[in-house]
Coordinates of C-alpha atoms and ligand atoms in Angstrom, one line a residue:
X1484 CA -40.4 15.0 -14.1
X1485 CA -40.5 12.3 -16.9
X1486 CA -38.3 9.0 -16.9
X1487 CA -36.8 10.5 -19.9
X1488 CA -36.3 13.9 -18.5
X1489 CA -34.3 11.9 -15.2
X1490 CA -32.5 10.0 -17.5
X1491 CA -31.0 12.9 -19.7
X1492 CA -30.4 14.7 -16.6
X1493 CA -28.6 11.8 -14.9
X1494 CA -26.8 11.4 -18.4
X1495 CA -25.5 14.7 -18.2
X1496 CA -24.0 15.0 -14.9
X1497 CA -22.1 11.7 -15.2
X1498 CA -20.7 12.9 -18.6
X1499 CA -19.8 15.9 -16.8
X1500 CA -18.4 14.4 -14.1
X1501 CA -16.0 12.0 -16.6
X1502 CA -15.5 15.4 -17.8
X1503 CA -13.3 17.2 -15.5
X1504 CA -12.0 13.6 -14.1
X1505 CA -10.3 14.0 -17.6
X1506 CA -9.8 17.4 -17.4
X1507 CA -8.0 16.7 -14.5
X1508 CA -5.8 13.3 -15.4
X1509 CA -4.8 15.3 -18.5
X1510 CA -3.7 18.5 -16.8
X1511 CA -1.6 16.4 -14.1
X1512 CA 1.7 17.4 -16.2
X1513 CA 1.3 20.7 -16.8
X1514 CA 1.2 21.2 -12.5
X1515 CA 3.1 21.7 -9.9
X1516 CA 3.3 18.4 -8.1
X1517 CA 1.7 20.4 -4.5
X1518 CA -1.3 22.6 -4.5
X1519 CA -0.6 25.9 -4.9
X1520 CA -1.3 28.3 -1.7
X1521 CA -4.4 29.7 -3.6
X1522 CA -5.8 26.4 -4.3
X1523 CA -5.2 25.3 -0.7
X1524 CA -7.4 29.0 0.3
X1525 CA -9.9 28.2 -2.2
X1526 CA -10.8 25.0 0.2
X1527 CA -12.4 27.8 2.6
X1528 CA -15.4 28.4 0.0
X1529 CA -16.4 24.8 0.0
X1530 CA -17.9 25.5 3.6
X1531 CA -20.1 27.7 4.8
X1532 CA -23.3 26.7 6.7
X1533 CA -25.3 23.8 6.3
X1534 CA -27.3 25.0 2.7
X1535 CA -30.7 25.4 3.8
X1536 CA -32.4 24.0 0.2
X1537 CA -31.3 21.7 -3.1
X1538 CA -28.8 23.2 -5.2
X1539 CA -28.4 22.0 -8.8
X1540 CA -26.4 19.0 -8.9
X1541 CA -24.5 20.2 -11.6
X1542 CA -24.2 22.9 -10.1
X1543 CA -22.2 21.3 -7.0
X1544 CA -20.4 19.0 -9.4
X1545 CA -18.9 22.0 -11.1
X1546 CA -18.3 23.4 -7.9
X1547 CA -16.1 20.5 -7.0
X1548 CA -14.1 21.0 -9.6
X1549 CA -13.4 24.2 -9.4
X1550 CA -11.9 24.4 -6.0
X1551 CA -11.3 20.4 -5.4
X1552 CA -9.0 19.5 -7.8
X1553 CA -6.5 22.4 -7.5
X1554 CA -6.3 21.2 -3.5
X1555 CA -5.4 17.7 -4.3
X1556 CA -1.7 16.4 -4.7
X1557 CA -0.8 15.1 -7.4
X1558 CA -0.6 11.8 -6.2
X1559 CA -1.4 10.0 -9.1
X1560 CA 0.7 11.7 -11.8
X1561 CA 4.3 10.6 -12.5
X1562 CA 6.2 12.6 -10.5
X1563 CA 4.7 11.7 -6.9
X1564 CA 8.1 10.0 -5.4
X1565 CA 6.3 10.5 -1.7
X1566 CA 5.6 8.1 1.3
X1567 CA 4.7 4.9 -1.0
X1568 CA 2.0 5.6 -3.3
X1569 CA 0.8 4.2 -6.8
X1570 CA -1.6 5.4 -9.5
X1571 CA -4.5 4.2 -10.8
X1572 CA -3.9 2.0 -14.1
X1573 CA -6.7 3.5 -16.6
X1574 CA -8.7 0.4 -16.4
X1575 CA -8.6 0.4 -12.9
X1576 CA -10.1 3.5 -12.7
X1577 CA -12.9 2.1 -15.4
X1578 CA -13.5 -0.6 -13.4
X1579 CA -14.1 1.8 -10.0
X1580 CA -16.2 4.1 -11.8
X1581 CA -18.4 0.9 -13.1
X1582 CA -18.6 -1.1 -9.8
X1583 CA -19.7 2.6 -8.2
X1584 CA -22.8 2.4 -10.6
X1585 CA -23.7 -0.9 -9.5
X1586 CA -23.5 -0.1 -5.7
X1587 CA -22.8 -3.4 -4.3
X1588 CA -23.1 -4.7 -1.6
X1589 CA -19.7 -6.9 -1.1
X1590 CA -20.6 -8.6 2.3
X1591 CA -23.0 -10.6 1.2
X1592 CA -23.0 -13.5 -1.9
X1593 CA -26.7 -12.4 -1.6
X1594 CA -26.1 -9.0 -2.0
X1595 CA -23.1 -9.4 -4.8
X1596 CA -22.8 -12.3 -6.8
X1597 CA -19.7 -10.3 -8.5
X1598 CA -18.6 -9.0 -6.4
X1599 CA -18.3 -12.7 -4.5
X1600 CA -16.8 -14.2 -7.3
X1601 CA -14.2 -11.5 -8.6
X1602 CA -13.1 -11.5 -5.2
X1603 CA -12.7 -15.3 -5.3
X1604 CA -10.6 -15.0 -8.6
X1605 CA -8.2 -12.4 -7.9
X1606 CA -7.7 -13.8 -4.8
X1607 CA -6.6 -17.2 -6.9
X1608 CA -4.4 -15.0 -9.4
X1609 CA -2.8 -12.7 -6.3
X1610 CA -1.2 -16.2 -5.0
X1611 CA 0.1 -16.9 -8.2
X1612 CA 1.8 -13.8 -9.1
X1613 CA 2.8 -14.0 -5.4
X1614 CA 4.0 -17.3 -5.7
X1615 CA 2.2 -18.1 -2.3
X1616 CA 0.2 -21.6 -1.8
X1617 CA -2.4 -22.0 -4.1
X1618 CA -5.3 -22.4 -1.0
X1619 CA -4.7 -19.1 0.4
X1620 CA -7.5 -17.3 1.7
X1621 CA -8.3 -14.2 1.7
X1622 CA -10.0 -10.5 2.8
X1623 CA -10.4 -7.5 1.1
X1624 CA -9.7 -4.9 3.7
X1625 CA -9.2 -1.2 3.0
X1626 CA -5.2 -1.3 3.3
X1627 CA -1.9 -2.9 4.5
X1628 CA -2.8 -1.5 8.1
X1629 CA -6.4 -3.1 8.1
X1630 CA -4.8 -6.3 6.2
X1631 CA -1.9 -6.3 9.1
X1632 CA -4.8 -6.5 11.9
X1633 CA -6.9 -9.2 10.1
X1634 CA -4.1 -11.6 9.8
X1635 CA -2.7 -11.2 12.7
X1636 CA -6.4 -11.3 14.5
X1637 CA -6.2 -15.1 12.4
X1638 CA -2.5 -15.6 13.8
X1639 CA -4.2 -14.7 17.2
X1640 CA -7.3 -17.0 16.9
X1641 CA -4.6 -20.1 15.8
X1642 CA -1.8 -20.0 18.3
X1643 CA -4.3 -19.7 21.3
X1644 CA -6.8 -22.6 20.1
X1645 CA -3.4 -24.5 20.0
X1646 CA -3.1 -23.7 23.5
X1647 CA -6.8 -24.5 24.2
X1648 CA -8.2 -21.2 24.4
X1649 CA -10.8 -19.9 22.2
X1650 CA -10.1 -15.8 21.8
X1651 CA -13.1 -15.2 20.2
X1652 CA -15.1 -16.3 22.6
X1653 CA -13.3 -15.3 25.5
X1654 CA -11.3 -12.9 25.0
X1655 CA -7.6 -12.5 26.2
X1656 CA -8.2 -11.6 30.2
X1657 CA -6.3 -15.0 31.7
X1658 CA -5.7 -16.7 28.3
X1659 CA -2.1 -17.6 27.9
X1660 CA 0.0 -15.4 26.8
X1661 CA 1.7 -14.8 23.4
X1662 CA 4.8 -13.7 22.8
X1663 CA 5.4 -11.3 19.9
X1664 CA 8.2 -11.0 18.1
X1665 CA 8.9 -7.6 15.4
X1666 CA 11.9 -6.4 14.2
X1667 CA 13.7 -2.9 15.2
X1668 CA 12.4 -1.2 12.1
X1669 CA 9.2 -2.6 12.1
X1670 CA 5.8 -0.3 10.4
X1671 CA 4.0 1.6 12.7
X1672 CA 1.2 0.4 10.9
X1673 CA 2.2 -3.1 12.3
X1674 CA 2.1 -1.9 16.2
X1675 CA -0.6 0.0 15.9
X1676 CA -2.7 -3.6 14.6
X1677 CA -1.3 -4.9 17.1
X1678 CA -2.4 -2.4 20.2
X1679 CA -6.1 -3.0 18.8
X1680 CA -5.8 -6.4 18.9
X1681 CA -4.8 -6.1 22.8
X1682 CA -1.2 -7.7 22.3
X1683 CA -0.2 -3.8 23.2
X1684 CA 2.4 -2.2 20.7
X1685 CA 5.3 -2.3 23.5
X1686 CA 4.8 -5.5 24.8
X1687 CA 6.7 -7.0 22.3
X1688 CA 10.2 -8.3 21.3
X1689 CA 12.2 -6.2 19.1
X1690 CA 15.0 -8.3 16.9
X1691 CA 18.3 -6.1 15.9
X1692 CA 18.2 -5.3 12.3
X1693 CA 21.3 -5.2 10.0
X1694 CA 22.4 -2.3 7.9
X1695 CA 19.9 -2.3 5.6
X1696 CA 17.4 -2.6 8.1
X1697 CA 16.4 -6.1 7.9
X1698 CA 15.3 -8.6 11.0
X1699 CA 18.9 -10.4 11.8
X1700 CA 17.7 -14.1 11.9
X1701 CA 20.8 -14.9 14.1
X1702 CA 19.7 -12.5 17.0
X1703 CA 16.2 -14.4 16.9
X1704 CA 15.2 -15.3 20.3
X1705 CA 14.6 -18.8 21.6
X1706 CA 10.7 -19.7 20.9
X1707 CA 8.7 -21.8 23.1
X1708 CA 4.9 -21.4 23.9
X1709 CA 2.5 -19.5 21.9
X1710 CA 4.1 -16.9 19.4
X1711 CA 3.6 -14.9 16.6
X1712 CA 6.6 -13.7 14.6
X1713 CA 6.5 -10.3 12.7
X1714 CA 8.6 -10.2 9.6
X1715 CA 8.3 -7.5 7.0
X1716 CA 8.9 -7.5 3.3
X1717 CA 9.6 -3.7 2.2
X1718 CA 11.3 -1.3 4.7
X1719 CA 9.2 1.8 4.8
X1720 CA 12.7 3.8 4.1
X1721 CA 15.3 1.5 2.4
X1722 CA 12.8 -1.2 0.8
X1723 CA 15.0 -3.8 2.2
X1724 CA 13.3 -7.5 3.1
X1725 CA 13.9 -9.7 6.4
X1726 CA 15.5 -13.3 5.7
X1727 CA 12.2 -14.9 5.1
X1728 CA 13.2 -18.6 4.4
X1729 CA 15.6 -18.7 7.5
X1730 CA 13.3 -17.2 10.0
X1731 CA 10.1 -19.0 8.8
X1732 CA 12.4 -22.3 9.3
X1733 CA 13.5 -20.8 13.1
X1734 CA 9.7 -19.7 14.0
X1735 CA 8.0 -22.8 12.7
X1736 CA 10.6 -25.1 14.3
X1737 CA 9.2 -23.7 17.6
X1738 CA 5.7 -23.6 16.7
X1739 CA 5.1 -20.2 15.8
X1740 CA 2.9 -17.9 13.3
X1741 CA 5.0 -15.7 10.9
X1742 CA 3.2 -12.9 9.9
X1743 CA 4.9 -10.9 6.9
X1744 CA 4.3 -7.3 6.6
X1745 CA 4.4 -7.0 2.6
X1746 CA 2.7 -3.9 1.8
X1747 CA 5.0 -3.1 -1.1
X1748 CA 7.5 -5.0 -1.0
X1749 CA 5.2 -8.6 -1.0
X1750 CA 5.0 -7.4 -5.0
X1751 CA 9.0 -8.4 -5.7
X1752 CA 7.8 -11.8 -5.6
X1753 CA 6.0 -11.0 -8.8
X1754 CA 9.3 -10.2 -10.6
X1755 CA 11.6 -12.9 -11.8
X1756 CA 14.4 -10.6 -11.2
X1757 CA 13.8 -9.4 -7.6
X1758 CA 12.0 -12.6 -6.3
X1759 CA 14.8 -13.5 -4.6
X1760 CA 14.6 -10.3 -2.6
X1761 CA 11.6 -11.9 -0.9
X1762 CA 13.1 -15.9 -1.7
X1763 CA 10.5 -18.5 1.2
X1764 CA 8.2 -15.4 1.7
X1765 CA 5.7 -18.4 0.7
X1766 CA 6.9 -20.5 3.6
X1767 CA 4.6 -17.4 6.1
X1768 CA 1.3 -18.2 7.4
X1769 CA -0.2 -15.1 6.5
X1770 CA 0.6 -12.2 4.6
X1771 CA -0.6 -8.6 4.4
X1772 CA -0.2 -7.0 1.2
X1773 CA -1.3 -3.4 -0.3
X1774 CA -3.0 -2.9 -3.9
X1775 CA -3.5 0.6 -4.0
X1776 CA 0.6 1.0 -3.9
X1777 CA 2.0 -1.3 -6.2
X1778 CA -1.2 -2.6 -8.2
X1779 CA -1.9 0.3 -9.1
X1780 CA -5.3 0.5 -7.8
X1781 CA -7.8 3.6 -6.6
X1782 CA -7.7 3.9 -3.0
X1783 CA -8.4 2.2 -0.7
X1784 CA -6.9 -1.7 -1.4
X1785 CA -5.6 -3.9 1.0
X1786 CA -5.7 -7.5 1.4
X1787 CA -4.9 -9.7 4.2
X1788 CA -4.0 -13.3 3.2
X1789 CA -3.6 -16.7 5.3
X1790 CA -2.6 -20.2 4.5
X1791 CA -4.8 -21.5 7.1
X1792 CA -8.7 -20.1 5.4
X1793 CA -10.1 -21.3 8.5
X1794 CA -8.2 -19.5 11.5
X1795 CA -9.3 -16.3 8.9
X1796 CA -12.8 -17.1 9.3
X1797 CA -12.9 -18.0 12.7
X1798 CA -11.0 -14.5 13.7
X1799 CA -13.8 -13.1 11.1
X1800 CA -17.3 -14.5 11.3
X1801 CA -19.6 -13.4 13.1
X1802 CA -21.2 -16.6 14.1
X1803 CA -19.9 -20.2 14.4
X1804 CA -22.2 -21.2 12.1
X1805 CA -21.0 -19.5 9.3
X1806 CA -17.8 -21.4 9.8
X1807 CA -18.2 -23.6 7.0
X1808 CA -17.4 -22.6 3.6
X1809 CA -21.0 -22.8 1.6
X1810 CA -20.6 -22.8 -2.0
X1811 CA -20.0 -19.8 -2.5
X1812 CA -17.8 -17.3 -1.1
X1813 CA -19.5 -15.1 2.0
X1814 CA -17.1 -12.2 1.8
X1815 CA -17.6 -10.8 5.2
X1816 CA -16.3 -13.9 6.9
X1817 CA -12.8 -13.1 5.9
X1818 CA -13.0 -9.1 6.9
X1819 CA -13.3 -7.1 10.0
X1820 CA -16.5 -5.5 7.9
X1821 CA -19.6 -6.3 7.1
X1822 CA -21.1 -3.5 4.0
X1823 CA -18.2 -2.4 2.2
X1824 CA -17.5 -1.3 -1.2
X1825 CA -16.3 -4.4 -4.0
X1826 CA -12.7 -3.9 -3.6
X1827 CA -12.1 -6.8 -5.5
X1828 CA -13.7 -5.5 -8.8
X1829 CA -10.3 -3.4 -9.6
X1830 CA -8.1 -5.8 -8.4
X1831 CA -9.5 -8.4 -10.9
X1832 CA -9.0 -6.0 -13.6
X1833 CA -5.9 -5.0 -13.0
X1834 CA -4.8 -8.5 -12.9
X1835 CA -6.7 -9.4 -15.8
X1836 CA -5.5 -6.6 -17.7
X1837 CA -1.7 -6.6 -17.1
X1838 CA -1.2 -10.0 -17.0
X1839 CA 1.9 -12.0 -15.1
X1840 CA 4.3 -10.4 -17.6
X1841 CA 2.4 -6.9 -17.0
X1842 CA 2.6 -6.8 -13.5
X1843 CA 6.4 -8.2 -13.3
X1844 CA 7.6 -5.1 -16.0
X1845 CA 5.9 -2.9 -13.3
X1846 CA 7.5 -3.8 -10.6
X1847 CA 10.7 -3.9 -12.6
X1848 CA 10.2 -0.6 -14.3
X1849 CA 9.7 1.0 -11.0
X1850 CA 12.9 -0.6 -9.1
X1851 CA 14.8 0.6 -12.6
X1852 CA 13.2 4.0 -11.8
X1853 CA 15.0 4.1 -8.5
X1854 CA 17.9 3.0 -9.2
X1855 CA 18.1 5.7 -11.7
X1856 CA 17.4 8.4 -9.6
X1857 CA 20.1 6.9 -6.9
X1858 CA 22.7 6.5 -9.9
X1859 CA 21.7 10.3 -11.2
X1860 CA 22.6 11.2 -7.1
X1861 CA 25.3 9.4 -6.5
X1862 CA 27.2 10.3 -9.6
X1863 CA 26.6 14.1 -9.3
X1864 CA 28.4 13.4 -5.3
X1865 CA 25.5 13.0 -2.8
X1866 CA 25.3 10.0 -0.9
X1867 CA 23.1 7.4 -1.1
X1868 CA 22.5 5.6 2.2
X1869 CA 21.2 2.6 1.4
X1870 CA 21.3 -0.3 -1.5
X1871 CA 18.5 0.4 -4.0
X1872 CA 17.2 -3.1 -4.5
X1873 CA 14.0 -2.9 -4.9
X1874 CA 11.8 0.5 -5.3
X1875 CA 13.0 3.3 -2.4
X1876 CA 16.1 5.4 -2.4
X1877 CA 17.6 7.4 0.7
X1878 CA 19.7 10.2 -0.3
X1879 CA 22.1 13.0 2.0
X1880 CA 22.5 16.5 0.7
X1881 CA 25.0 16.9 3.2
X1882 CA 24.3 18.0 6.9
X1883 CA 20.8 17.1 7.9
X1884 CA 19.8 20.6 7.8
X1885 CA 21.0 21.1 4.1
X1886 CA 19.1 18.1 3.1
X1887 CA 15.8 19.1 4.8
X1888 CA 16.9 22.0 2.7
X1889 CA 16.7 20.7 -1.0
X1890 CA 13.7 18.5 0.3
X1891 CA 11.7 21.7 1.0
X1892 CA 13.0 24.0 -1.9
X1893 CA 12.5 20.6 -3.9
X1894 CA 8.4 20.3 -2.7
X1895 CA 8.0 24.0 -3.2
X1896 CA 9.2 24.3 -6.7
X1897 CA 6.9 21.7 -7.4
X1898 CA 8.2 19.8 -11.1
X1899 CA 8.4 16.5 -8.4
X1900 CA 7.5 15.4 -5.0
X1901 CA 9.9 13.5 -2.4
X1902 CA 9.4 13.4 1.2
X1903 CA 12.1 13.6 4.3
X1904 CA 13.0 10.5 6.5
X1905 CA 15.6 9.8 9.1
X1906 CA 18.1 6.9 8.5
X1907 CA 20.3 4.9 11.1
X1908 CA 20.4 8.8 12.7
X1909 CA 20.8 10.6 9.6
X1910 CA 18.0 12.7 7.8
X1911 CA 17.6 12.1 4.5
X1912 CA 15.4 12.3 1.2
X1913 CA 12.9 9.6 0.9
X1914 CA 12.7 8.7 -2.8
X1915 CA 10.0 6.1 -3.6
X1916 CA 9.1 4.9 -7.0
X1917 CA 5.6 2.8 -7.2
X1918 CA 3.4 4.2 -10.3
X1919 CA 2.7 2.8 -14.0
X1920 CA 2.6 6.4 -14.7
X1921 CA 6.1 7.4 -14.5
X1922 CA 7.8 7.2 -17.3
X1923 CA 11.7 7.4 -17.9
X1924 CA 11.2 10.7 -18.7
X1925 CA 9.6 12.0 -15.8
X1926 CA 12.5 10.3 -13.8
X1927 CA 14.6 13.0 -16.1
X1928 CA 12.6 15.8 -15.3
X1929 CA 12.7 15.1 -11.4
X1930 CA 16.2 14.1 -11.2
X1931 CA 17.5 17.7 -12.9
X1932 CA 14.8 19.5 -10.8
X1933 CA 16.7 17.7 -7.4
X1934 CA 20.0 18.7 -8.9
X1935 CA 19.1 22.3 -9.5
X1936 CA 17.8 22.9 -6.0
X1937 CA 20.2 21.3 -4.3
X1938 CA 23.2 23.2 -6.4
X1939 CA 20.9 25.8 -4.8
X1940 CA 20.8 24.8 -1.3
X1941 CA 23.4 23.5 -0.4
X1942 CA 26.2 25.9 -2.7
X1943 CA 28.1 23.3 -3.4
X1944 CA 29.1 22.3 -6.8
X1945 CA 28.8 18.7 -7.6
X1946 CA 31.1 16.9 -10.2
X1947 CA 28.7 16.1 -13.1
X1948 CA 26.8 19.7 -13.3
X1949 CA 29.5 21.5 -12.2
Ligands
PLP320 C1 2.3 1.6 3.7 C2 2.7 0.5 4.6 C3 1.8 0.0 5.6 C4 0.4 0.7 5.8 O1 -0.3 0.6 4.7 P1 -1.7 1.3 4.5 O2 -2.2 0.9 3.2 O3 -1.4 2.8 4.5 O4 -2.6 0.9 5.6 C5 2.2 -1.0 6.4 N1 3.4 -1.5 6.3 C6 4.3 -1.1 5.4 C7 5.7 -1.8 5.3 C8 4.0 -0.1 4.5 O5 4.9 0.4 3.6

């Protein structure tokens, strides 16, 4: 085969592949939110045994197509109101497809010059739409989970070397130990980092939460000796955000690390009118903060940020050496990985693309969002169990059973997609709003589709549809 001939042929599969990604964005309204049963069967005839010889590549593309797409959720449309998921912006999506073509190698400046210096960049603009110190450091880690672990592995490397022990080297058999302080409600996501970082996830000291779930600063216990304190910005359920400024001034008057979970809820600080939902989140030593949910980015995004860039690096690197900061940004010093993908290319662009304004009408589009679906509830008589401040909603049907009702009938009829949750010992319906592409209108669409099953469910006749 001829350059040419390669060329053409490469040509045409990527054209088809941009194809049916099109195909498939476009048909995302005209689906049911779920795979349909014969679209999850179809999965079946993507097996089969190992194929003994080439098959064509378009061939396989189409292939995927055919039976993948079907089997996917429709995460990434505007009616996906499940766990706490965002879309992909358009350009973000353009900027994934381009940085797949150029294959980098982000662990390396050697290996990715770009990839080096986009992350270096976003990483400048993330702390100023954050509003956190300007010399924050930073690693580009596949989510809020992995971001979790590598700040807290920095929190870990600190408050030992303050008590003389270096972790790295030695490990924690007989170094002193740190106490850990979470909140009731913390994220499993948050234990689990901290079970593979040997501080155990029930060796720990849970803080009582208030109503809305967040960290009472007043029931914070007396700190002495090496601690880290876990704070959270975003309840899982109800959104809400612990009393940053006053339990930043607590820990640090006592020495310790605060670590703030912000997977979702970091982003408020990047909207004038919910900022002071998260008001001295910038007084935290390290934050860990998701992308792919509320920037809007392709899985998988996470970044894990510090104040301190060196305790990062020295929970990081590999070797001392690399301990000082060349020129030039080494991107593996600040991850638990060494190859990975440049996750930094679509969080530049969707930084540079939306803008400070950009990013602070999404996150204020989608708390609107939720609110209006709450309002829409609450209005037609079903209770809303928490205060919709920032992007989530928790609503009763009734008993728990008639709500895990209208949450099934709700998934199955497929116009939108919310999940099931229990509340303070209530099940409920888990509403979470965190995509660019919903649009008011596809707030309507879902809100009449809950109403209409749950008229159905539950029998009852609710004031405003009555
Ligand atoms: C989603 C979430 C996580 C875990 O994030 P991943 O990106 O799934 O790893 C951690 N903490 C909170 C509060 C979350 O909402």
């Amino acid at each position: 085969m001829n350059n040419k001939q390669e060329h053409s042929e490469r040509g045409d599969l990527l054209q088809a592949a941009a194809g049916y990604a099109l195909g498939y964005l476009e048909g995302l309204d005209n689906r049911a939110v779920a795979p349909t049963q014969a679209a999850l069967d179809g999965l079946g005839a993507l097996g089969g045994p190992l194929p003994e010889a080439p098959d064509d590549a378009g061939a396989v593309l189409a292939l995927l197509d055919e039976l993948g797409s079907p089997a996917t959720v429709a995460t990434t449309g505007g009616r996906y109101f499940g766990f706490v998921v965002g879309g992909s912006l358009p350009v973000t999506l353009g900027a994934n497809w381009l940085a797949t073509a150029w294959d980098q190698n982000a662990g390396l400046y050697a290996l990715s010059p770009v990839a080096s210096a986009l992350e270096d960049i976003a990483l400048g603009w993330l702390a100023d739409a954050l509003g956190l110190p300007a010399s924050v450091a930073g690693g580009f880690v596949t989510g809020a989970t992995m971001a979790n672990f590598t700040a807290l592995a920095a929190a870990r490397h600190a408050t030992l070397a303050r008590a003389g022990w270096d972790v790295e080297a030695q490990g924690l058999f007989g170094a002193p130990p740190i106490q850990v302080i979470v909140g009731e409600e913390v994220h499993v996501s948050l234990l689990k980092a901290l079970s593979m970082l040997g501080f155990g996830r029930d060796r720990v000291t849970r803080v009582p939460v208030d109503e809305q779930g967040r960290m009472r600063a007043d029931a914070l216990p007396a700190i002495n000796g090496p601690t880290i304190v876990c704070i959270q910005a975003g309840n899982v359920n109800s959104g809400a955000c612990d009393p940053a400024r006053a339990i930043c001034a607590q820990a640090h008057a006592g020495g310790a690390w605060v670590h703030v979970d912000g997977a979702f809820g970091l982003w408020a600080a990047a909207a004038p009118k919910r900022r002071y939902l998260v008001a001295g989140i910038e007084d935290a030593d390290s934050w860990a903060v998701d992308a792919h949910k509320w920037l809007n980015v392709p899985y998988d995004s996470g970044i894990a940020l510090t104040r301190d860039g060196d305790s990062l690096r020295a929970a990081m690197s590999t070797n001392a050496a690399y301990l000082t900061q060349g020129e030039n940004r080494e991107p593996c010093q600040y991850t638990p990985e060494m190859s990975r993908r440049a996750r930094g290319v679509e969080v530049w662009a969707a930084l540079r693309s939306l803008g400070r304004s950009g990013v602070a009408e999404l996150i204020e589009r989608n708390c609107r969002q939720a609110a209006m679906l709450a309002d829409g509830l609450r209005e037609a008589g079903y209770r809303v169990l928490n205060e919709v401040t920032l992007n989530q909603a928790l609503v009763s049907f009734g008993s728990d059973e008639e709500t895990l009702r209208v949450i099934a009938a709700l998934q199955q009829e497929g116009s939108a997609w919310m999940g099931g949750t229990r509340w303070q010992g209530q099940g409920a319906m888990r509403i979470s709003v965190s995509s660019w592409a919903t649009r008011d209108e596809d707030v309507q669409i879902a809100l009449a589709a809950i109403l209409r099953v749950a008229r159905q469910e539950t029998g009852r006749l609710v004031t405003a549809q009555a």
